[in-house]
Tab-separated table of C-alpha atoms in Angstrom:
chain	number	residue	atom	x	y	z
A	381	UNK	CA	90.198	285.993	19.605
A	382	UNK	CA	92.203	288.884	17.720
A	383	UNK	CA	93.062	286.587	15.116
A	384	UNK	CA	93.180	282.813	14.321
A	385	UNK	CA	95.175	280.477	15.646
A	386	UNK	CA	96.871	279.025	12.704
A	387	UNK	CA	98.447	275.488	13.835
A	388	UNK	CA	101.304	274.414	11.794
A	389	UNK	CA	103.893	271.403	12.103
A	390	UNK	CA	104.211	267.858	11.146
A	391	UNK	CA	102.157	265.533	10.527
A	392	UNK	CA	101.690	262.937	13.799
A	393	UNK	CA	102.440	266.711	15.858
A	394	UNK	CA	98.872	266.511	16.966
A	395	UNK	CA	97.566	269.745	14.758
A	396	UNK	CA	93.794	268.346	14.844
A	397	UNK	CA	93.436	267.218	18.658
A	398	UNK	CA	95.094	269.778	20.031
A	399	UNK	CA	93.478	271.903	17.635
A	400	UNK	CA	90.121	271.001	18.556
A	401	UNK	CA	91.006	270.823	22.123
A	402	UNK	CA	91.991	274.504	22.214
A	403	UNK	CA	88.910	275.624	20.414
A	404	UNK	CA	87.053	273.767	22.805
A	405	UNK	CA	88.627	275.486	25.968
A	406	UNK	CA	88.677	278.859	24.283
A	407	UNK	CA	85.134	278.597	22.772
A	408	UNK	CA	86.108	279.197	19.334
A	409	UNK	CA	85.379	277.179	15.592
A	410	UNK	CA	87.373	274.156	14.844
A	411	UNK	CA	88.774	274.894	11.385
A	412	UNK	CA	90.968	271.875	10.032
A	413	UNK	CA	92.014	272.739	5.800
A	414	UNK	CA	92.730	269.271	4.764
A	415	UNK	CA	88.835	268.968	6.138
A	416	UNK	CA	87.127	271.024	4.004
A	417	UNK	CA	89.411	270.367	1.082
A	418	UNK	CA	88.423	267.086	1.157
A	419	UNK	CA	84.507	267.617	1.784
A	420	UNK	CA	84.877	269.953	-1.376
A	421	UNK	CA	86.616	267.305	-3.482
A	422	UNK	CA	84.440	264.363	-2.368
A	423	UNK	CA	88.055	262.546	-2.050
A	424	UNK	CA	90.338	261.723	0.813
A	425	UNK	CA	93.571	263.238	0.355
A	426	UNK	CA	95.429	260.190	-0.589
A	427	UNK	CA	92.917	259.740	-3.827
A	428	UNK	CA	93.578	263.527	-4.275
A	429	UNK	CA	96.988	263.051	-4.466
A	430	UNK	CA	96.980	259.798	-6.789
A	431	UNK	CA	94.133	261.437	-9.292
A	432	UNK	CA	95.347	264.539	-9.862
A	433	UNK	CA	98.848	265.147	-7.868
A	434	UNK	CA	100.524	267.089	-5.071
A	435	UNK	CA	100.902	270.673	-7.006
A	436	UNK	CA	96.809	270.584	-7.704
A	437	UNK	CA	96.218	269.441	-3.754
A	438	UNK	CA	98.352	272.403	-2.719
A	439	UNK	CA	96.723	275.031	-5.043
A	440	UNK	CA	93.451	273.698	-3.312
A	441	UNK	CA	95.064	274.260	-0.062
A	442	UNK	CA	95.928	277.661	-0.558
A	443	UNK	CA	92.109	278.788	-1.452
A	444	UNK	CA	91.184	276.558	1.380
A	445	UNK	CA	93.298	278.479	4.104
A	446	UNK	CA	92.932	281.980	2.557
A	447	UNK	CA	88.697	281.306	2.891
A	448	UNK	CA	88.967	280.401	6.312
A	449	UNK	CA	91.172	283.012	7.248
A	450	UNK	CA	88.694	285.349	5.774
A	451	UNK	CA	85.473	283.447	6.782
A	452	UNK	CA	86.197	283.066	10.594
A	453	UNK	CA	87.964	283.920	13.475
A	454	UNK	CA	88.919	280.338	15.329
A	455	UNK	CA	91.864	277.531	15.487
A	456	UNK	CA	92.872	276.242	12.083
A	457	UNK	CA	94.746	272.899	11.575
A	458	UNK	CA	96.246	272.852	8.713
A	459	UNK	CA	98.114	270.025	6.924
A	460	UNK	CA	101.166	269.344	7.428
A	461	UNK	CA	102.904	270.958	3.917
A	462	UNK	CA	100.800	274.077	3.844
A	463	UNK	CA	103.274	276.129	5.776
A	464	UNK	CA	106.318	275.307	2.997
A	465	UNK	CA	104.526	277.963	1.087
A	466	UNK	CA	105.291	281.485	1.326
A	467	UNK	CA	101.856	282.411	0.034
A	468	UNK	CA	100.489	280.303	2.488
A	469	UNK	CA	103.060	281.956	5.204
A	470	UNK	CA	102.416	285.572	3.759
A	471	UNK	CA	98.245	284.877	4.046
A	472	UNK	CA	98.474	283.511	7.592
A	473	UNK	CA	101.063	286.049	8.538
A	474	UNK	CA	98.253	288.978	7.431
A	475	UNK	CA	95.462	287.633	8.924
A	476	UNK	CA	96.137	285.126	11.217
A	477	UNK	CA	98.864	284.177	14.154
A	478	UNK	CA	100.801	280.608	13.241
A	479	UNK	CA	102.208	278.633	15.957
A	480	UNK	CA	104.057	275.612	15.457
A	481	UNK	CA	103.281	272.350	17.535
A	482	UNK	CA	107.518	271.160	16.897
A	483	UNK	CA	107.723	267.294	18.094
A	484	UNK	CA	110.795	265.356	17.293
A	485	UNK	CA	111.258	262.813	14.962
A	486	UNK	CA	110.580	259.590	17.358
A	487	UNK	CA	107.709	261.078	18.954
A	488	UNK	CA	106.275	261.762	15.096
A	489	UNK	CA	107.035	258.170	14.113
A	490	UNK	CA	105.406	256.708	17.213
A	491	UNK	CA	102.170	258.546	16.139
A	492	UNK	CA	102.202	257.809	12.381
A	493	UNK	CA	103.857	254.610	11.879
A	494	UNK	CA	101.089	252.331	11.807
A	495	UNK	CA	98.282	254.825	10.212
A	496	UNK	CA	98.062	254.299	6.243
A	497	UNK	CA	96.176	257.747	5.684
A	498	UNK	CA	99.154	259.620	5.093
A	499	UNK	CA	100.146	259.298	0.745
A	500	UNK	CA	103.625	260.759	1.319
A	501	UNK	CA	104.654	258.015	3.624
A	502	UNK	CA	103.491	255.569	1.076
A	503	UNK	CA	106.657	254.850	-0.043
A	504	UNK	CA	109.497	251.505	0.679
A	505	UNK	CA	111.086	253.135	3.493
A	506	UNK	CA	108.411	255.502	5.424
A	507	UNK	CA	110.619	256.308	8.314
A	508	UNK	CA	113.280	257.597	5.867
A	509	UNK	CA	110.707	259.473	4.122
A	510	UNK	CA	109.228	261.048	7.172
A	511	UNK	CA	112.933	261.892	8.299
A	512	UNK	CA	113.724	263.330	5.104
A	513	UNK	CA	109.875	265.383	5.033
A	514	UNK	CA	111.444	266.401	8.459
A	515	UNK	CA	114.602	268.514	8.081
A	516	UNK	CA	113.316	269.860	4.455
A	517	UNK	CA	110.210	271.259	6.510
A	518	UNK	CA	111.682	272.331	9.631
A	519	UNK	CA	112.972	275.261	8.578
A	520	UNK	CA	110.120	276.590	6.768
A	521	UNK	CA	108.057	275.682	10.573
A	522	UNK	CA	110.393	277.950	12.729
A	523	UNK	CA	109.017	281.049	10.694
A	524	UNK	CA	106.322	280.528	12.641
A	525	UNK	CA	105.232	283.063	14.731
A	526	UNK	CA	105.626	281.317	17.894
A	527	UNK	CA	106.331	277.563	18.929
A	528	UNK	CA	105.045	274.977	21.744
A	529	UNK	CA	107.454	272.037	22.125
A	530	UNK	CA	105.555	268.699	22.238
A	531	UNK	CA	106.326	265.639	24.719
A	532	UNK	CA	105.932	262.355	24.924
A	533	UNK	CA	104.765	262.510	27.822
A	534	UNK	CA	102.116	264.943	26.956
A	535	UNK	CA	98.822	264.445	27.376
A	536	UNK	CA	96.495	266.403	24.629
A	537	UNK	CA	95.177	269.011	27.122
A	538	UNK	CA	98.940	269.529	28.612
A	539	UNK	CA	99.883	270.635	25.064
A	540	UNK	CA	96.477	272.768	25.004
A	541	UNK	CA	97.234	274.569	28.473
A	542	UNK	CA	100.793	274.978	26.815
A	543	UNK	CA	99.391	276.300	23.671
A	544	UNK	CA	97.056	278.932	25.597
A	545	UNK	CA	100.198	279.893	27.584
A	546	UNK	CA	101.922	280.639	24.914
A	547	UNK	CA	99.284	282.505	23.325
A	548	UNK	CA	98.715	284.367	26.313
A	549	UNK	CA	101.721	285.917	26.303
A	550	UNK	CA	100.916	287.616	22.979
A	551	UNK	CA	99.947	290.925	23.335
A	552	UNK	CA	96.025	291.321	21.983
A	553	UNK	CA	95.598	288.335	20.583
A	554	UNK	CA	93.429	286.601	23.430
A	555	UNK	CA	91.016	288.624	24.954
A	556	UNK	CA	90.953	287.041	28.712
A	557	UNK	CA	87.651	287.435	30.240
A	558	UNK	CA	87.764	287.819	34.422
């Protein structure tokens, strides 16, 4: 790999299994930011975001990505706000390549209705929540350098073999070995 695959989208878009999927097939590190910002914290993210708030989770994000952008060449996950930020967009965009895994808002909600590890969608109505997290984040997702439409119907490595296609098609970023 040229540069790391930085995977960006929604939460419930499947960022970590396809993520580690595609690492797996292309023989490459696993890198997953919320991860290691919550190894370094000794907190899940939830208790990050009750102790000490979003704005000091997101700071933490931002060192988080730049290191492993710096550290490694492999398939990041990231979570699914770290791409609202431009300096998070602007580091990615220098050293990485950011792809967006785009799933629609009933095929999110199928996959993240019933988990309670997710603090923004601890609120009275989590399907409004997650509608509304939806069109205020889209648009900051289709900066993305490139973007692999998610099914249903999907399995985990159909989205991986779509993924690779898709970065196949960009010029020096894979280097395909006969």
């Amino acid at each position: 790999m040229q540069k790391t695959v930085v995977l960006v989208g929604m939460m419930g878009a499947g960022k970590t299994a396809i993520g580690k999927a595609l690492a797996t097939e292309l023989n490459v590190p696993f890198l997953d930011s919320d991860e290691e910002i919550t190894k370094a914290a000794n907190r899940s993210i939830a208790e990050i975001f009750e102790r000490d708030g979003e704005a000091f989770f997101r700071e933490r994000e931002t060192e988080v990505i730049t290191r492993l952008l710096k550290e490694e060449r492999g398939v990041l996950s990231t979570g699914g706000g770290a791409f609202l930020s431009e300096r998070n967009r602007d580091v990615i965009a220098k050293t990485g390549f950011s792809l967006w895994l785009q799933a629609d808002l009933d095929l999110l909600w199928s996959r993240v209705r019933h988990k309670n590890t997710r603090p923004l969608l601890r609120t009275d109505n989590p399907y409004k929540t997650l509608k509304s997290l939806y069109e205020l984040r889209v648009p900051a997702y289709s900066k993305a350098e490139a973007v692999v439409l998610g099914r249903a119907d999907f399995s985990i490595e159909d989205m991986r073999d779509a993924v690779i296609e898709t970065l196949l098609t960009v010029p020096d970023l894979l280097k395909v070995t006969p």
